[in-house]
Amino acid sequence: MDFLTHPLLITDLGEHHGVQLLLARDELTHPELPGNKWRKLKYNLQEADRLGLATLLTFGGAYSNHLAAVAAAGRLLGRRTVGFVRGDELAHRPLNPTLARARTDGMALHFLDRETYRRKHEPAVLAALLRETGPAYVLPEGGSNTLALPGCAELAQELLARLDFDVLAVACATGGTLAGLLTGLAGQRRALGVAALKGADFLRDDINQLTQQATGHTYANWELRTDYHGGGYARLSPELRQFIVDFQQRHGILLDPVYTGKLLFGLLDLAAKGHFRRGSTVVAIHTGGLQAWSGFGGQPG
Ligand SMILES: *Cc1c(COP(=O)(O)O)cnc(C)c1O
């Protein structure tokens, strides 16, 4: 199942205010299944196999990178996939590029009104959905559960083996990826998360809970920045769009509109404000998510 076809590339983005900035190009590790969503899926797929469950069931919004990844994994690895999409079906006609692609990848799409969607993880609601679909391995929205961590830990371990760095930085939604990186770092170096959601202070508890469940302890060598959400989840301000366009012109690398744009914006701002020790090396992770540009009128430029 370890079919990442390309080795992890690391791009030097140069020195910024005395800080060496590197970008781990996890968005290039697989042409169709890149980034952190695959890393979070990997050990869940093994568990589904162990349990003899050939169907993967999951949830997501209409432009969800996680839904897209599960659908692609289903096609590439020969699993049946079922996706429950937030919002009424009529609102999603015609299917947007993310959902159309998921369907082409073989995902059976079901639409849930917002009230049911909100209650999707309640046992009675989930049981009713499973009666509809038949037995399935259930992945939570965003793909973050305990088994999502070891795949992300592998990325941290590879970076530790290859590079001498001070800070490992990643964008956060559920925090599952950051939690996995923390377990991989095992207390070494520091980690920094940039929340893509507004009001994400609750994430600190979620992240501690995930590492606790996975490894039996929490870590102290990390921080979460909640001040670079840029207006909220899936909001792309004109300033952030311009930043992404400028970044692409300067470095030849496209960032995604929901996560990595905010991450790099935040890191450069923190560097300018002297947040990092002079002479330190910060590794940012490009977690992928480029398919989400379809929700923002296509890729810029
Ligand atoms: C989902 C996603 C994240 C956030 O991952 P979490 O594990 O939910 O914190 C970051 N970057 C990209 C591109 C994503 O798709």
Coordinates of N, CA and C in Angstrom, one line a residue, residues 91-220:
A91 N -28.8 21.6 -4.0 CA -27.8 22.7 -4.0 C -26.5 22.3 -4.7
H92 N -26.3 21.0 -4.9 CA -25.0 20.6 -5.5 C -25.2 20.2 -6.9
R93 N -26.3 20.5 -7.6 CA -26.5 20.3 -9.0 C -26.2 21.5 -9.8
P94 N -25.5 21.4 -10.9 CA -24.6 20.3 -11.3 C -23.5 20.1 -10.3
L95 N -22.9 18.9 -10.3 CA -21.9 18.6 -9.3 C -20.6 19.5 -9.6
N96 N -20.1 20.0 -8.5 CA -18.9 20.8 -8.7 C -17.7 19.9 -9.1
P97 N -16.5 20.4 -9.5 CA -15.4 19.6 -10.0 C -15.0 18.5 -8.9
T98 N -15.0 18.9 -7.6 CA -14.5 18.0 -6.6 C -15.5 16.8 -6.6
L99 N -16.8 17.0 -6.5 CA -17.7 15.9 -6.4 C -17.8 15.2 -7.7
A100 N -17.7 15.9 -8.9 CA -17.8 15.1 -10.1 C -16.6 14.2 -10.3
R101 N -15.4 14.6 -9.8 CA -14.3 13.8 -9.8 C -14.4 12.6 -8.9
A102 N -15.0 12.9 -7.7 CA -15.2 11.8 -6.7 C -16.1 10.7 -7.3
R103 N -17.2 11.2 -8.0 CA -18.1 10.2 -8.6 C -17.4 9.4 -9.7
T104 N -16.6 10.1 -10.5 CA -15.8 9.4 -11.6 C -14.9 8.4 -11.0
D105 N -14.3 8.7 -9.8 CA -13.5 7.8 -9.1 C -14.2 6.6 -8.5
G106 N -15.6 6.6 -8.7 CA -16.4 5.5 -8.2 C -17.0 5.7 -6.9
M107 N -16.9 6.9 -6.3 CA -17.5 7.1 -5.0 C -19.1 7.3 -5.1
A108 N -19.8 6.5 -4.3 CA -21.3 6.7 -4.3 C -21.5 7.9 -3.4
L109 N -22.2 8.9 -4.0 CA -22.4 10.2 -3.2 C -23.8 10.2 -2.7
H110 N -23.9 10.5 -1.4 CA -25.2 10.8 -0.8 C -25.2 12.2 -0.2
F111 N -26.3 12.8 -0.1 CA -26.3 14.2 0.4 C -27.1 14.2 1.7
L112 N -26.6 14.9 2.7 CA -27.3 15.0 4.0 C -27.6 16.4 4.3
D113 N -28.9 16.7 4.7 CA -29.2 18.0 5.1 C -28.3 18.4 6.3
R114 N -28.2 19.7 6.5 CA -27.2 20.2 7.5 C -27.4 19.7 8.9
E115 N -28.7 19.6 9.2 CA -29.0 19.1 10.6 C -28.6 17.6 10.8
T116 N -28.9 16.8 9.8 CA -28.4 15.4 9.9 C -26.9 15.3 9.9
Y117 N -26.3 16.1 9.0 CA -24.9 16.1 8.8 C -24.2 16.4 10.2
R118 N -24.7 17.4 10.8 CA -24.2 17.8 12.1 C -24.2 16.7 13.1
R119 N -25.2 15.8 13.0 CA -25.3 14.7 14.0 C -24.8 13.4 13.5
K120 N -24.0 13.5 12.4 CA -23.5 12.2 11.7 C -22.8 11.2 12.5
H121 N -22.0 11.7 13.5 CA -21.2 10.8 14.4 C -22.0 10.3 15.6
E122 N -23.3 10.7 15.7 CA -24.1 10.1 16.8 C -24.4 8.6 16.4
P123 N -24.2 7.7 17.4 CA -24.4 6.3 17.1 C -25.7 6.0 16.3
A124 N -26.8 6.5 16.7 CA -28.1 6.2 16.0 C -28.1 6.7 14.6
V125 N -27.6 7.9 14.4 CA -27.6 8.4 13.0 C -26.6 7.6 12.1
L126 N -25.4 7.3 12.7 CA -24.5 6.6 11.9 C -25.0 5.2 11.6
A127 N -25.7 4.5 12.6 CA -26.2 3.2 12.3 C -27.2 3.2 11.2
A128 N -28.0 4.3 11.2 CA -29.0 4.4 10.1 C -28.4 4.5 8.7
L129 N -27.3 5.3 8.7 CA -26.5 5.5 7.4 C -25.9 4.1 7.0
L130 N -25.4 3.4 8.0 CA -24.8 2.1 7.6 C -25.8 1.1 7.2
R131 N -27.0 1.2 7.7 CA -28.1 0.3 7.1 C -28.3 0.6 5.7
E132 N -28.2 1.9 5.3 CA -28.4 2.2 3.9 C -27.2 1.7 3.0
T133 N -26.0 1.8 3.5 CA -24.9 1.5 2.7 C -24.3 0.1 2.8
G134 N -24.7 -0.6 3.8 CA -24.1 -1.9 4.1 C -22.8 -1.7 5.0
P135 N -22.2 -2.8 5.4 CA -21.1 -2.7 6.3 C -19.9 -1.9 5.7
A136 N -19.3 -1.0 6.4 CA -18.3 -0.1 5.9 C -17.3 0.3 7.0
Y137 N -16.1 0.6 6.6 CA -15.1 1.2 7.5 C -15.4 2.7 7.5
V138 N -15.7 3.3 8.7 CA -16.1 4.7 8.8 C -14.9 5.5 9.1
L139 N -14.7 6.5 8.2 CA -13.6 7.5 8.5 C -14.3 8.8 8.9
P140 N -13.8 9.5 9.9 CA -14.5 10.7 10.3 C -14.3 11.8 9.2
E141 N -15.1 12.8 9.3 CA -14.9 14.0 8.5 C -13.4 14.5 8.6
G142 N -12.7 14.8 7.5 CA -11.4 15.3 7.6 C -10.4 14.1 7.8
G143 N -10.8 12.9 8.2 CA -9.9 11.8 8.2 C -9.1 11.7 9.5
S144 N -9.4 12.5 10.5 CA -8.5 12.5 11.7 C -9.0 11.6 12.8
N145 N -8.4 10.5 13.0 CA -8.7 9.6 14.1 C -7.3 9.1 14.6
T146 N -7.3 8.2 15.5 CA -6.0 7.8 16.1 C -5.1 7.2 15.0
L147 N -5.7 6.4 14.1 CA -4.9 5.7 13.1 C -4.4 6.7 12.0
A148 N -4.9 7.9 12.0 CA -4.4 8.9 11.1 C -3.0 9.4 11.5
L149 N -2.6 9.2 12.7 CA -1.4 9.8 13.2 C -0.1 9.1 12.7
P150 N 0.0 7.8 12.7 CA 1.3 7.2 12.3 C 1.7 7.5 10.9
G151 N 0.8 7.7 10.0 CA 1.2 8.1 8.6 C 1.9 9.4 8.6
C152 N 1.3 10.4 9.4 CA 1.9 11.7 9.5 C 3.2 11.7 10.3
A153 N 3.3 10.8 11.3 CA 4.5 10.6 12.0 C 5.7 10.2 11.1
E154 N 5.4 9.4 10.1 CA 6.4 9.0 9.2 C 7.1 10.1 8.4
L155 N 6.2 11.1 8.1 CA 6.7 12.3 7.5 C 7.7 13.1 8.4
A156 N 7.3 13.2 9.6 CA 8.2 13.9 10.6 C 9.5 13.1 10.7
Q157 N 9.4 11.8 10.8 CA 10.7 11.0 11.0 C 11.6 11.1 9.7
E158 N 11.0 11.1 8.6 CA 11.8 11.3 7.4 C 12.5 12.6 7.4
L159 N 11.8 13.7 7.8 CA 12.4 15.0 7.8 C 13.5 15.0 8.9
L160 N 13.3 14.4 10.0 CA 14.3 14.3 11.1 C 15.6 13.6 10.6
A161 N 15.4 12.6 9.8 CA 16.5 11.8 9.3 C 17.3 12.6 8.2
R162 N 16.6 13.5 7.5 CA 17.2 14.1 6.3 C 17.8 15.5 6.6
L163 N 17.2 16.2 7.6 CA 17.5 17.6 7.8 C 17.7 18.0 9.2
D164 N 18.5 19.0 9.4 CA 18.7 19.6 10.7 C 17.8 20.8 10.7
F165 N 16.7 20.8 11.4 CA 15.8 21.9 11.5 C 15.4 22.2 12.9
D166 N 14.8 23.4 13.1 CA 14.4 23.8 14.4 C 12.9 23.7 14.6
V167 N 12.2 24.1 13.6 CA 10.7 24.1 13.7 C 10.1 23.4 12.5
L168 N 9.1 22.6 12.7 CA 8.3 22.0 11.7 C 6.9 22.6 11.7
A169 N 6.5 23.1 10.6 CA 5.2 23.9 10.6 C 4.2 23.4 9.6
V170 N 3.0 23.4 10.0 CA 1.9 22.8 9.2 C 0.6 23.6 9.4
A171 N -0.2 23.6 8.4 CA -1.6 24.2 8.5 C -2.5 23.2 9.2
C172 N -3.5 23.7 9.9 CA -4.4 22.8 10.7 C -5.9 23.1 10.4
A173 N -6.6 22.0 10.3 CA -8.1 22.1 10.4 C -8.5 21.3 11.6
T174 N -8.5 19.9 11.5 CA -8.8 19.1 12.7 C -7.6 19.0 13.6
G175 N -6.4 19.2 13.1 CA -5.2 19.1 13.9 C -4.6 17.7 13.9
G176 N -5.3 16.8 13.2 CA -4.8 15.4 13.1 C -3.4 15.3 12.5
T177 N -3.1 16.1 11.5 CA -1.8 16.1 10.9 C -0.7 16.5 11.9
L178 N -1.0 17.7 12.5 CA 0.0 18.2 13.5 C 0.2 17.2 14.7
A179 N -0.9 16.5 15.1 CA -0.8 15.5 16.2 C 0.1 14.4 15.7
G180 N -0.1 14.0 14.5 CA 0.8 12.9 14.0 C 2.2 13.3 13.9
L181 N 2.5 14.5 13.4 CA 3.9 15.0 13.4 C 4.5 15.1 14.7
L182 N 3.7 15.5 15.7 CA 4.2 15.5 17.1 C 4.7 14.1 17.6
T183 N 3.9 13.1 17.3 CA 4.3 11.8 17.7 C 5.5 11.3 17.0
G184 N 5.7 11.8 15.7 CA 6.9 11.4 15.0 C 8.1 12.2 15.5
L185 N 7.9 13.4 15.9 CA 9.0 14.2 16.5 C 9.4 13.6 17.9
A186 N 8.4 13.1 18.6 CA 8.7 12.5 19.9 C 9.4 13.4 20.8
G187 N 9.0 14.7 20.8 CA 9.5 15.6 21.7 C 10.8 16.4 21.2
Q188 N 11.3 16.0 20.1 CA 12.5 16.6 19.5 C 12.0 17.9 18.7
R189 N 12.9 18.9 18.6 CA 12.6 20.1 17.8 C 11.3 20.7 18.3
R190 N 10.8 21.7 17.5 CA 9.5 22.3 17.8 C 8.6 22.2 16.7
A191 N 7.3 22.2 17.0 CA 6.3 22.2 15.9 C 5.4 23.4 16.0
L192 N 4.9 23.9 14.9 CA 4.0 25.1 14.9 C 2.9 24.8 13.9
G193 N 1.7 25.0 14.4 CA 0.5 24.8 13.6 C -0.1 26.2 13.3
V194 N -0.6 26.3 12.1 CA -1.4 27.6 11.8 C -2.8 27.1 11.5
A195 N -3.8 27.6 12.3 CA -5.1 27.2 12.1 C -5.8 27.9 10.9
A196 N -6.5 27.1 10.1 CA -7.2 27.7 8.9 C -8.6 28.2 9.3
L197 N -9.0 27.7 10.5 CA -10.4 28.1 10.9 C -10.3 29.2 11.9
K198 N -11.4 30.0 11.9 CA -11.5 31.0 12.9 C -11.9 30.4 14.2
G199 N -11.5 31.0 15.3 CA -11.9 30.5 16.6 C -11.5 29.1 16.9
A200 N -10.2 28.8 16.6 CA -9.7 27.4 16.6 C -9.0 27.1 18.0
D201 N -9.2 27.8 19.0 CA -8.5 27.6 20.2 C -8.8 26.2 20.8
F202 N -10.0 25.6 20.5 CA -10.3 24.3 21.0 C -9.4 23.2 20.4
L203 N -8.7 23.6 19.3 CA -7.8 22.6 18.7 C -6.7 22.1 19.6
R204 N -6.3 23.0 20.5 CA -5.1 22.6 21.4 C -5.5 21.3 22.2
D205 N -6.8 21.3 22.7 CA -7.3 20.2 23.4 C -7.4 19.0 22.5
D206 N -8.0 19.2 21.3 CA -8.1 18.1 20.4 C -6.8 17.4 20.0
I207 N -5.8 18.3 19.8 CA -4.5 17.7 19.4 C -3.9 16.9 20.6
N208 N -4.0 17.5 21.8 CA -3.5 16.7 23.0 C -4.2 15.4 23.1
Q209 N -5.5 15.5 22.9 CA -6.3 14.2 23.0 C -5.9 13.2 22.0
L210 N -5.6 13.6 20.8 CA -5.2 12.7 19.7 C -3.8 12.0 20.1
T211 N -2.9 12.9 20.5 CA -1.6 12.3 20.8 C -1.7 11.4 22.0
Q212 N -2.5 11.8 23.0 CA -2.7 11.0 24.2 C -3.3 9.6 23.8
Q213 N -4.3 9.6 22.9 CA -4.9 8.3 22.5 C -3.9 7.5 21.7
A214 N -3.1 8.1 20.9 CA -2.2 7.3 20.0 C -0.9 6.8 20.8
T215 N -0.4 7.6 21.7 CA 0.9 7.3 22.3 C 0.9 7.3 23.8
G216 N -0.2 7.7 24.4 CA -0.3 7.6 25.8 C 0.3 8.9 26.5
H217 N 0.8 9.9 25.7 CA 1.1 11.1 26.3 C 0.9 12.3 25.4
T218 N 1.0 13.5 26.0 CA 1.0 14.8 25.3 C 2.4 15.3 25.2
Y219 N 2.5 16.3 24.3 CA 3.8 17.0 24.1 C 3.8 18.4 24.4
A220 N 4.9 19.0 24.8 CA 5.0 20.4 25.1 C 5.7 21.2 24.1

